[in-house]
Amino acid sequence: VPPQALLAAAQSIRTPLSNLFGVASSLFPMLEEMEDPMLQRQLASMNRAHYQLLRLACNLTDMRSVLLGELKLRRGELTGFFRELFERAAPLLQGAGLELQYTCNAKPFCGWIDRQRLERAVWNLLSNTVKFTPKGGTITAELEYTRAAAVLRIHDSGEGVSPAQLTSAFQGYDRSCALGDPRWGAGLGLPLAEHIVRLHGGTLMLHTSEGKGTTVVLSLSLSVPGTAELQFHSPTASIDYTGGYAHELVELSDVLPLA
């Protein structure tokens, strides 16, 4: 798919979505005062759907950018970066009946990252993990430091995936999955995360076996980027990609409560 077509698709979704939610938001306070349980569930469902569609639009926009190799690399401290992400995610997962455990035994260390896009990659990985972990399950995340790379492992206690699904997980539209299973979504999350990690000089791998959960391994190079890499500066990288919404609500919209 041409990168420009992805951007056009994102805009065609985002504009009417913003208009629709703008009108709905003006009605929310009045409807909430009615204290009707069924109405409250419908409002919650509408709220979740809005964030889910916004996330799809964000994925389409970012996929276009990463396909063009657009990054805005800055040197940043990584232990705090990852810790903050998982601390923001934990309450949402807890509300969905999932436990999130994060550990990092390394001392603070730095790397060259596009903070916004690397955040998106981690959110997408966590979102996929959540979809395949049943209520009452546990998700663990561990950050390790080596002299050459930062290694983040995310493991879930879910059902795992089949070998066929594993081999096509990063193939986006061409992947092998059940079309009737909503957990697989549009197929943009994992390919987007892989592209972002690769642009950072890293790798992304999946290890799974049916019935024993899945482990995602993100390895991020700590080498100083070359001159060519530092020239990939997107003029829109400093603009908030959600339009001002809390990133965790957009990225983990599938676990937002429906009541």
PDB file of C-alpha atoms in Angstrom:
ATOM      1  CA  VAL A   1       0.000   0.000   0.000  1.00  0.00           C
ATOM      2  CA  PRO A   2       1.518   3.405  -0.963  1.00  0.00           C
ATOM      3  CA  PRO A   3       2.392   5.499   2.142  1.00  0.00           C
ATOM      4  CA  GLN A   4       0.312   8.436   0.894  1.00  0.00           C
ATOM      5  CA  ALA A   5      -2.749   6.171   0.630  1.00  0.00           C
ATOM      6  CA  LEU A   6      -2.364   5.273   4.319  1.00  0.00           C
ATOM      7  CA  LEU A   7      -2.334   8.951   5.266  1.00  0.00           C
ATOM      8  CA  ALA A   8      -5.423   9.619   3.148  1.00  0.00           C
ATOM      9  CA  ALA A   9      -7.229   6.708   4.809  1.00  0.00           C
ATOM     10  CA  ALA A  10      -6.277   8.018   8.251  1.00  0.00           C
ATOM     11  CA  GLN A  11      -7.618  11.472   7.459  1.00  0.00           C
ATOM     12  CA  SER A  12     -10.851  10.059   6.059  1.00  0.00           C
ATOM     13  CA  ILE A  13     -11.403   8.291   9.382  1.00  0.00           C
ATOM     14  CA  ARG A  14     -10.166  11.004  11.744  1.00  0.00           C
ATOM     15  CA  THR A  15     -12.243  13.941  10.426  1.00  0.00           C
ATOM     16  CA  PRO A  16     -15.760  12.418  10.656  1.00  0.00           C
ATOM     17  CA  LEU A  17     -14.741  10.652  13.870  1.00  0.00           C
ATOM     18  CA  SER A  18     -13.780  13.954  15.488  1.00  0.00           C
ATOM     19  CA  ASN A  19     -17.030  15.551  14.357  1.00  0.00           C
ATOM     20  CA  LEU A  20     -19.084  12.633  15.660  1.00  0.00           C
ATOM     21  CA  PHE A  21     -17.379  12.524  19.031  1.00  0.00           C
ATOM     22  CA  GLY A  22     -17.599  16.301  19.370  1.00  0.00           C
ATOM     23  CA  VAL A  23     -21.384  16.125  19.095  1.00  0.00           C
ATOM     24  CA  ALA A  24     -21.600  13.078  21.371  1.00  0.00           C
ATOM     25  CA  SER A  25     -19.424  14.725  24.034  1.00  0.00           C
ATOM     26  CA  SER A  26     -21.857  17.611  24.321  1.00  0.00           C
ATOM     27  CA  LEU A  27     -24.629  15.117  25.087  1.00  0.00           C
ATOM     28  CA  PHE A  28     -22.688  12.966  27.591  1.00  0.00           C
ATOM     29  CA  PRO A  29     -23.236  15.189  30.697  1.00  0.00           C
ATOM     30  CA  MET A  30     -26.972  15.371  30.150  1.00  0.00           C
ATOM     31  CA  LEU A  31     -27.317  11.644  29.496  1.00  0.00           C
ATOM     32  CA  GLU A  32     -25.170  10.692  32.489  1.00  0.00           C
ATOM     33  CA  GLU A  33     -27.547  12.559  34.807  1.00  0.00           C
ATOM     34  CA  MET A  34     -30.357  10.201  33.823  1.00  0.00           C
ATOM     35  CA  GLU A  35     -28.691   7.344  35.786  1.00  0.00           C
ATOM     36  CA  ASP A  36     -30.046   4.667  33.471  1.00  0.00           C
ATOM     37  CA  PRO A  37     -27.806   1.517  33.661  1.00  0.00           C
ATOM     38  CA  MET A  38     -28.499   0.549  30.050  1.00  0.00           C
ATOM     39  CA  LEU A  39     -27.778   4.074  28.883  1.00  0.00           C
ATOM     40  CA  GLN A  40     -24.542   4.115  30.878  1.00  0.00           C
ATOM     41  CA  ARG A  41     -23.405   0.919  29.136  1.00  0.00           C
ATOM     42  CA  GLN A  42     -24.219   2.426  25.749  1.00  0.00           C
ATOM     43  CA  LEU A  43     -22.218   5.562  26.589  1.00  0.00           C
ATOM     44  CA  ALA A  44     -19.275   3.431  27.704  1.00  0.00           C
ATOM     45  CA  SER A  45     -19.490   1.414  24.494  1.00  0.00           C
ATOM     46  CA  MET A  46     -19.511   4.607  22.424  1.00  0.00           C
ATOM     47  CA  ASN A  47     -16.516   5.930  24.363  1.00  0.00           C
ATOM     48  CA  ARG A  48     -14.524   2.740  23.756  1.00  0.00           C
ATOM     49  CA  ALA A  49     -15.438   2.700  20.052  1.00  0.00           C
ATOM     50  CA  HIS A  50     -14.224   6.279  19.674  1.00  0.00           C
ATOM     51  CA  TYR A  51     -10.818   5.484  21.150  1.00  0.00           C
ATOM     52  CA  GLN A  52     -10.541   2.280  19.089  1.00  0.00           C
ATOM     53  CA  LEU A  53     -11.193   4.134  15.844  1.00  0.00           C
ATOM     54  CA  LEU A  54      -8.807   6.899  16.847  1.00  0.00           C
ATOM     55  CA  ARG A  55      -6.126   4.277  17.462  1.00  0.00           C
ATOM     56  CA  LEU A  56      -6.710   2.838  13.986  1.00  0.00           C
ATOM     57  CA  ALA A  57      -6.313   6.311  12.466  1.00  0.00           C
ATOM     58  CA  CYS A  58      -3.090   6.828  14.448  1.00  0.00           C
ATOM     59  CA  ASN A  59      -1.729   3.473  13.228  1.00  0.00           C
ATOM     60  CA  LEU A  60      -2.446   4.375   9.611  1.00  0.00           C
ATOM     61  CA  THR A  61      -0.756   7.756  10.011  1.00  0.00           C
ATOM     62  CA  ASP A  62       2.318   6.353  11.729  1.00  0.00           C
ATOM     63  CA  MET A  63       2.636   3.442   9.298  1.00  0.00           C
ATOM     64  CA  ARG A  64       2.954   5.965   6.491  1.00  0.00           C
ATOM     65  CA  SER A  65       5.684   7.832   8.394  1.00  0.00           C
ATOM     66  CA  VAL A  66       7.753   4.793   9.337  1.00  0.00           C
ATOM     67  CA  LEU A  67       7.549   3.390   5.811  1.00  0.00           C
ATOM     68  CA  LEU A  68       9.190   6.642   4.712  1.00  0.00           C
ATOM     69  CA  GLY A  69      11.831   6.231   7.423  1.00  0.00           C
ATOM     70  CA  GLU A  70      10.841   9.336   9.363  1.00  0.00           C
ATOM     71  CA  LEU A  71      12.332   9.422  12.860  1.00  0.00           C
ATOM     72  CA  LYS A  72      13.257  12.175  15.294  1.00  0.00           C
ATOM     73  CA  LEU A  73      16.059  10.617  17.331  1.00  0.00           C
ATOM     74  CA  ARG A  74      17.041  12.120  20.658  1.00  0.00           C
ATOM     75  CA  ARG A  75      19.253  10.742  23.402  1.00  0.00           C
ATOM     76  CA  GLY A  76      17.091   9.745  26.364  1.00  0.00           C
ATOM     77  CA  GLU A  77      17.151   7.734  29.579  1.00  0.00           C
ATOM     78  CA  LEU A  78      15.449   4.388  28.955  1.00  0.00           C
ATOM     79  CA  THR A  79      14.762   2.834  32.368  1.00  0.00           C
ATOM     80  CA  GLY A  80      12.445   5.691  33.344  1.00  0.00           C
ATOM     81  CA  PHE A  81      10.906   5.787  29.869  1.00  0.00           C
ATOM     82  CA  PHE A  82       9.750   2.160  30.002  1.00  0.00           C
ATOM     83  CA  ARG A  83       8.794   2.289  33.687  1.00  0.00           C
ATOM     84  CA  GLU A  84       6.490   5.258  33.048  1.00  0.00           C
ATOM     85  CA  LEU A  85       4.721   3.461  30.203  1.00  0.00           C
ATOM     86  CA  PHE A  86       3.927   0.378  32.271  1.00  0.00           C
ATOM     87  CA  GLU A  87       2.896   2.449  35.300  1.00  0.00           C
ATOM     88  CA  ARG A  88       0.377   4.256  33.117  1.00  0.00           C
ATOM     89  CA  ALA A  89      -0.918   0.960  31.710  1.00  0.00           C
ATOM     90  CA  ALA A  90      -1.255  -0.927  35.021  1.00  0.00           C
ATOM     91  CA  PRO A  91      -4.513   0.726  36.273  1.00  0.00           C
ATOM     92  CA  LEU A  92      -6.289   0.130  32.960  1.00  0.00           C
ATOM     93  CA  LEU A  93      -5.256  -3.514  32.911  1.00  0.00           C
ATOM     94  CA  GLN A  94      -6.242  -3.931  36.543  1.00  0.00           C
ATOM     95  CA  GLY A  95      -9.699  -2.621  35.697  1.00  0.00           C
ATOM     96  CA  ALA A  96      -9.935  -5.329  33.045  1.00  0.00           C
ATOM     97  CA  GLY A  97      -8.989  -8.056  35.543  1.00  0.00           C
ATOM     98  CA  LEU A  98      -5.357  -8.387  34.448  1.00  0.00           C
ATOM     99  CA  GLU A  99      -2.207  -8.029  36.527  1.00  0.00           C
ATOM    100  CA  LEU A 100       0.784  -6.226  35.032  1.00  0.00           C
ATOM    101  CA  GLN A 101       4.192  -6.781  36.632  1.00  0.00           C
ATOM    102  CA  TYR A 102       7.193  -4.739  35.513  1.00  0.00           C
ATOM    103  CA  THR A 103      10.787  -5.259  36.618  1.00  0.00           C
ATOM    104  CA  CYS A 104      14.119  -3.662  35.750  1.00  0.00           C
ATOM    105  CA  ASN A 105      17.278  -4.447  37.706  1.00  0.00           C
ATOM    106  CA  ALA A 106      19.520  -2.294  35.538  1.00  0.00           C
ATOM    107  CA  LYS A 107      20.934   1.057  36.563  1.00  0.00           C
ATOM    108  CA  PRO A 108      19.686   4.036  34.513  1.00  0.00           C
ATOM    109  CA  PHE A 109      21.079   4.020  30.976  1.00  0.00           C
ATOM    110  CA  CYS A 110      20.516   6.019  27.796  1.00  0.00           C
ATOM    111  CA  GLY A 111      19.834   5.355  24.133  1.00  0.00           C
ATOM    112  CA  TRP A 112      18.930   7.204  20.937  1.00  0.00           C
ATOM    113  CA  ILE A 113      15.163   7.043  20.482  1.00  0.00           C
ATOM    114  CA  ASP A 114      12.195   8.679  18.812  1.00  0.00           C
ATOM    115  CA  ARG A 115      10.276   8.849  22.074  1.00  0.00           C
ATOM    116  CA  GLN A 116       6.790   9.147  20.589  1.00  0.00           C
ATOM    117  CA  ARG A 117       7.200   6.356  18.051  1.00  0.00           C
ATOM    118  CA  LEU A 118       8.976   3.963  20.387  1.00  0.00           C
ATOM    119  CA  GLU A 119       6.160   4.564  22.878  1.00  0.00           C
ATOM    120  CA  ARG A 120       3.687   3.608  20.164  1.00  0.00           C
ATOM    121  CA  ALA A 121       5.586   0.405  19.436  1.00  0.00           C
ATOM    122  CA  VAL A 122       5.471  -0.652  23.100  1.00  0.00           C
ATOM    123  CA  TRP A 123       1.780   0.275  23.411  1.00  0.00           C
ATOM    124  CA  ASN A 124       0.969  -1.824  20.334  1.00  0.00           C
ATOM    125  CA  LEU A 125       2.844  -4.818  21.726  1.00  0.00           C
ATOM    126  CA  LEU A 126       1.084  -4.508  25.079  1.00  0.00           C
ATOM    127  CA  SER A 127      -2.298  -4.059  23.419  1.00  0.00           C
ATOM    128  CA  ASN A 128      -1.850  -7.281  21.444  1.00  0.00           C
ATOM    129  CA  THR A 129      -0.733  -9.099  24.576  1.00  0.00           C
ATOM    130  CA  VAL A 130      -3.820  -7.938  26.472  1.00  0.00           C
ATOM    131  CA  LYS A 131      -6.156  -9.242  23.771  1.00  0.00           C
ATOM    132  CA  PHE A 132      -4.896 -12.802  24.176  1.00  0.00           C
ATOM    133  CA  THR A 133      -4.733 -12.893  27.983  1.00  0.00           C
ATOM    134  CA  PRO A 134      -7.930 -14.047  29.742  1.00  0.00           C
ATOM    135  CA  LYS A 135      -9.365 -12.205  32.718  1.00  0.00           C
ATOM    136  CA  GLY A 136      -7.436 -13.121  35.842  1.00  0.00           C
ATOM    137  CA  GLY A 137      -4.225 -13.573  33.857  1.00  0.00           C
ATOM    138  CA  THR A 138      -0.823 -11.982  34.363  1.00  0.00           C
ATOM    139  CA  ILE A 139       1.401 -10.010  32.018  1.00  0.00           C
ATOM    140  CA  THR A 140       5.046  -9.574  32.936  1.00  0.00           C
ATOM    141  CA  ALA A 141       7.489  -7.083  31.430  1.00  0.00           C
ATOM    142  CA  GLU A 142      11.214  -7.107  32.101  1.00  0.00           C
ATOM    143  CA  LEU A 143      13.852  -4.659  30.896  1.00  0.00           C
ATOM    144  CA  GLU A 144      17.470  -5.799  30.709  1.00  0.00           C
ATOM    145  CA  TYR A 145      20.644  -3.919  29.831  1.00  0.00           C
ATOM    146  CA  THR A 146      23.568  -5.202  27.812  1.00  0.00           C
ATOM    147  CA  ARG A 147      26.493  -3.182  26.469  1.00  0.00           C
ATOM    148  CA  ALA A 148      25.057  -3.338  22.964  1.00  0.00           C
ATOM    149  CA  ALA A 149      21.298  -3.304  23.493  1.00  0.00           C
ATOM    150  CA  ALA A 150      18.309  -2.780  25.734  1.00  0.00           C
ATOM    151  CA  VAL A 151      16.122  -5.898  25.798  1.00  0.00           C
ATOM    152  CA  LEU A 152      12.452  -5.718  26.749  1.00  0.00           C
ATOM    153  CA  ARG A 153      10.540  -8.991  27.241  1.00  0.00           C
ATOM    154  CA  ILE A 154       6.754  -8.995  27.544  1.00  0.00           C
ATOM    155  CA  HIS A 155       5.178 -12.333  28.465  1.00  0.00           C
ATOM    156  CA  ASP A 156       1.518 -13.219  28.945  1.00  0.00           C
ATOM    157  CA  SER A 157      -0.270 -16.157  30.545  1.00  0.00           C
ATOM    158  CA  GLY A 158      -2.687 -16.472  27.636  1.00  0.00           C
ATOM    159  CA  GLU A 159      -3.454 -19.227  25.172  1.00  0.00           C
ATOM    160  CA  GLY A 160      -0.570 -18.600  22.781  1.00  0.00           C
ATOM    161  CA  VAL A 161      -0.946 -18.724  19.010  1.00  0.00           C
ATOM    162  CA  SER A 162      -0.582 -21.429  16.383  1.00  0.00           C
ATOM    163  CA  PRO A 163       2.604 -21.828  14.288  1.00  0.00           C
ATOM    164  CA  ALA A 164       0.752 -20.559  11.202  1.00  0.00           C
ATOM    165  CA  GLN A 165      -0.382 -17.418  13.008  1.00  0.00           C
ATOM    166  CA  LEU A 166       3.102 -16.883  14.425  1.00  0.00           C
ATOM    167  CA  THR A 167       4.840 -16.965  11.044  1.00  0.00           C
ATOM    168  CA  SER A 168       2.420 -14.432   9.544  1.00  0.00           C
ATOM    169  CA  ALA A 169       2.045 -12.138  12.577  1.00  0.00           C
ATOM    170  CA  PHE A 170       4.188  -9.366  11.055  1.00  0.00           C
ATOM    171  CA  GLN A 171       2.729  -9.614   7.562  1.00  0.00           C
ATOM    172  CA  GLY A 172      -0.148  -7.222   8.128  1.00  0.00           C
ATOM    173  CA  TYR A 173      -2.837  -7.627   5.503  1.00  0.00           C
ATOM    174  CA  ASP A 174      -1.423 -10.963   4.287  1.00  0.00           C
ATOM    175  CA  ARG A 175      -1.320 -12.670   7.648  1.00  0.00           C
ATOM    176  CA  SER A 176      -3.098 -15.931   8.441  1.00  0.00           C
ATOM    177  CA  CYS A 177      -5.811 -15.423  11.065  1.00  0.00           C
ATOM    178  CA  ALA A 178      -9.478 -15.982  11.681  1.00  0.00           C
ATOM    179  CA  LEU A 179     -11.347 -13.041  10.148  1.00  0.00           C
ATOM    180  CA  GLY A 180     -14.145 -13.474  12.664  1.00  0.00           C
ATOM    181  CA  ASP A 181     -11.777 -13.053  15.629  1.00  0.00           C
ATOM    182  CA  PRO A 182     -11.837  -9.342  16.659  1.00  0.00           C
ATOM    183  CA  ARG A 183      -8.613  -9.733  18.645  1.00  0.00           C
ATOM    184  CA  TRP A 184      -6.585  -9.646  15.407  1.00  0.00           C
ATOM    185  CA  GLY A 185      -7.841  -6.202  14.431  1.00  0.00           C
ATOM    186  CA  ALA A 186      -6.761  -4.585  11.163  1.00  0.00           C
ATOM    187  CA  GLY A 187      -3.294  -6.131  11.202  1.00  0.00           C
ATOM    188  CA  LEU A 188      -1.366  -2.864  11.593  1.00  0.00           C
ATOM    189  CA  GLY A 189      -0.150  -3.019  15.201  1.00  0.00           C
ATOM    190  CA  LEU A 190       2.608  -5.634  15.017  1.00  0.00           C
ATOM    191  CA  PRO A 191       3.948  -4.587  11.585  1.00  0.00           C
ATOM    192  CA  LEU A 192       4.033  -0.976  12.796  1.00  0.00           C
ATOM    193  CA  ALA A 193       5.908  -1.949  15.962  1.00  0.00           C
ATOM    194  CA  GLU A 194       8.405  -4.008  13.961  1.00  0.00           C
ATOM    195  CA  HIS A 195       9.093  -1.151  11.524  1.00  0.00           C
ATOM    196  CA  ILE A 196       9.635   1.302  14.382  1.00  0.00           C
ATOM    197  CA  VAL A 197      12.002  -1.030  16.226  1.00  0.00           C
ATOM    198  CA  ARG A 198      13.922  -1.757  13.024  1.00  0.00           C
ATOM    199  CA  LEU A 199      14.376   1.986  12.369  1.00  0.00           C
ATOM    200  CA  HIS A 200      15.925   2.177  15.833  1.00  0.00           C
ATOM    201  CA  GLY A 201      18.463  -0.468  14.795  1.00  0.00           C
ATOM    202  CA  GLY A 202      16.680  -3.162  16.793  1.00  0.00           C
ATOM    203  CA  THR A 203      14.783  -6.401  16.347  1.00  0.00           C
ATOM    204  CA  LEU A 204      11.382  -7.727  17.357  1.00  0.00           C
ATOM    205  CA  MET A 205      10.662 -11.429  17.861  1.00  0.00           C
ATOM    206  CA  LEU A 206       7.761 -13.582  19.054  1.00  0.00           C
ATOM    207  CA  HIS A 207       8.059 -16.863  20.967  1.00  0.00           C
ATOM    208  CA  THR A 208       4.894 -18.823  21.655  1.00  0.00           C
ATOM    209  CA  SER A 209       3.360 -22.244  22.103  1.00  0.00           C
ATOM    210  CA  GLU A 210      -0.341 -22.964  22.233  1.00  0.00           C
ATOM    211  CA  GLY A 211      -1.640 -23.033  25.790  1.00  0.00           C
ATOM    212  CA  LYS A 212       1.569 -21.602  27.288  1.00  0.00           C
ATOM    213  CA  GLY A 213       1.371 -17.937  26.443  1.00  0.00           C
ATOM    214  CA  THR A 214       3.462 -15.686  24.238  1.00  0.00           C
ATOM    215  CA  THR A 215       6.691 -13.757  24.781  1.00  0.00           C
ATOM    216  CA  VAL A 216       7.560 -10.672  22.764  1.00  0.00           C
ATOM    217  CA  VAL A 217      11.257  -9.742  22.741  1.00  0.00           C
ATOM    218  CA  LEU A 218      12.173  -6.198  21.749  1.00  0.00           C
ATOM    219  CA  SER A 219      15.901  -5.599  21.354  1.00  0.00           C
ATOM    220  CA  LEU A 220      16.895  -1.946  20.989  1.00  0.00           C
ATOM    221  CA  SER A 221      20.371  -0.976  19.782  1.00  0.00           C
ATOM    222  CA  LEU A 222      22.302   1.379  22.070  1.00  0.00           C
ATOM    223  CA  SER A 223      24.853   2.304  19.402  1.00  0.00           C
ATOM    224  CA  VAL A 224      25.233   5.923  18.377  1.00  0.00           C
ATOM    225  CA  PRO A 225      23.171   6.327  15.180  1.00  0.00           C
ATOM    226  CA  GLY A 226      24.881   7.192  11.920  1.00  0.00           C
ATOM    227  CA  THR A 227      24.622  10.614  10.324  1.00  0.00           C
ATOM    228  CA  ALA A 228      22.043   9.414   7.810  1.00  0.00           C
ATOM    229  CA  GLU A 229      19.786   8.139  10.585  1.00  0.00           C
ATOM    230  CA  LEU A 230      19.950  11.446  12.425  1.00  0.00           C
ATOM    231  CA  GLN A 231      18.717  13.228   9.312  1.00  0.00           C
ATOM    232  CA  PHE A 232      15.344  11.461   9.416  1.00  0.00           C
ATOM    233  CA  HIS A 233      13.474  14.245  11.199  1.00  0.00           C
ATOM    234  CA  SER A 234       9.739  14.408  10.646  1.00  0.00           C
ATOM    235  CA  PRO A 235       8.348  17.968  10.684  1.00  0.00           C
ATOM    236  CA  THR A 236       5.210  16.686  12.432  1.00  0.00           C
ATOM    237  CA  ALA A 237       6.929  14.513  15.026  1.00  0.00           C
ATOM    238  CA  SER A 238       6.418  17.078  17.814  1.00  0.00           C
ATOM    239  CA  ILE A 239       2.649  17.183  17.283  1.00  0.00           C
ATOM    240  CA  ASP A 240       0.664  14.989  19.648  1.00  0.00           C
ATOM    241  CA  TYR A 241      -0.527  12.116  17.490  1.00  0.00           C
ATOM    242  CA  THR A 242      -3.802  11.563  19.368  1.00  0.00           C
ATOM    243  CA  GLY A 243      -4.890  15.181  19.152  1.00  0.00           C
ATOM    244  CA  GLY A 244      -4.622  15.694  22.896  1.00  0.00           C
ATOM    245  CA  TYR A 245      -6.233  12.526  24.246  1.00  0.00           C
ATOM    246  CA  ALA A 246      -4.483  10.457  26.920  1.00  0.00           C
ATOM    247  CA  HIS A 247      -2.227   8.084  24.999  1.00  0.00           C
ATOM    248  CA  GLU A 248      -2.926   5.091  27.231  1.00  0.00           C
ATOM    249  CA  LEU A 249      -6.701   5.431  26.684  1.00  0.00           C
ATOM    250  CA  VAL A 250      -6.211   5.356  22.923  1.00  0.00           C
ATOM    251  CA  GLU A 251      -3.589   2.620  22.790  1.00  0.00           C
ATOM    252  CA  LEU A 252      -5.281   0.316  25.314  1.00  0.00           C
ATOM    253  CA  SER A 253      -8.828   1.170  24.262  1.00  0.00           C
ATOM    254  CA  ASP A 254      -9.758  -2.512  23.990  1.00  0.00           C
ATOM    255  CA  VAL A 255      -9.717  -2.823  27.803  1.00  0.00           C
ATOM    256  CA  LEU A 256     -11.801   0.289  28.537  1.00  0.00           C
ATOM    257  CA  PRO A 257     -14.798  -0.630  30.717  1.00  0.00           C
ATOM    258  CA  LEU A 258     -18.201  -1.090  29.127  1.00  0.00           C
ATOM    259  CA  ALA A 259     -20.161  -0.411  32.308  1.00  0.00           C
TER     260      ALA A 259
END
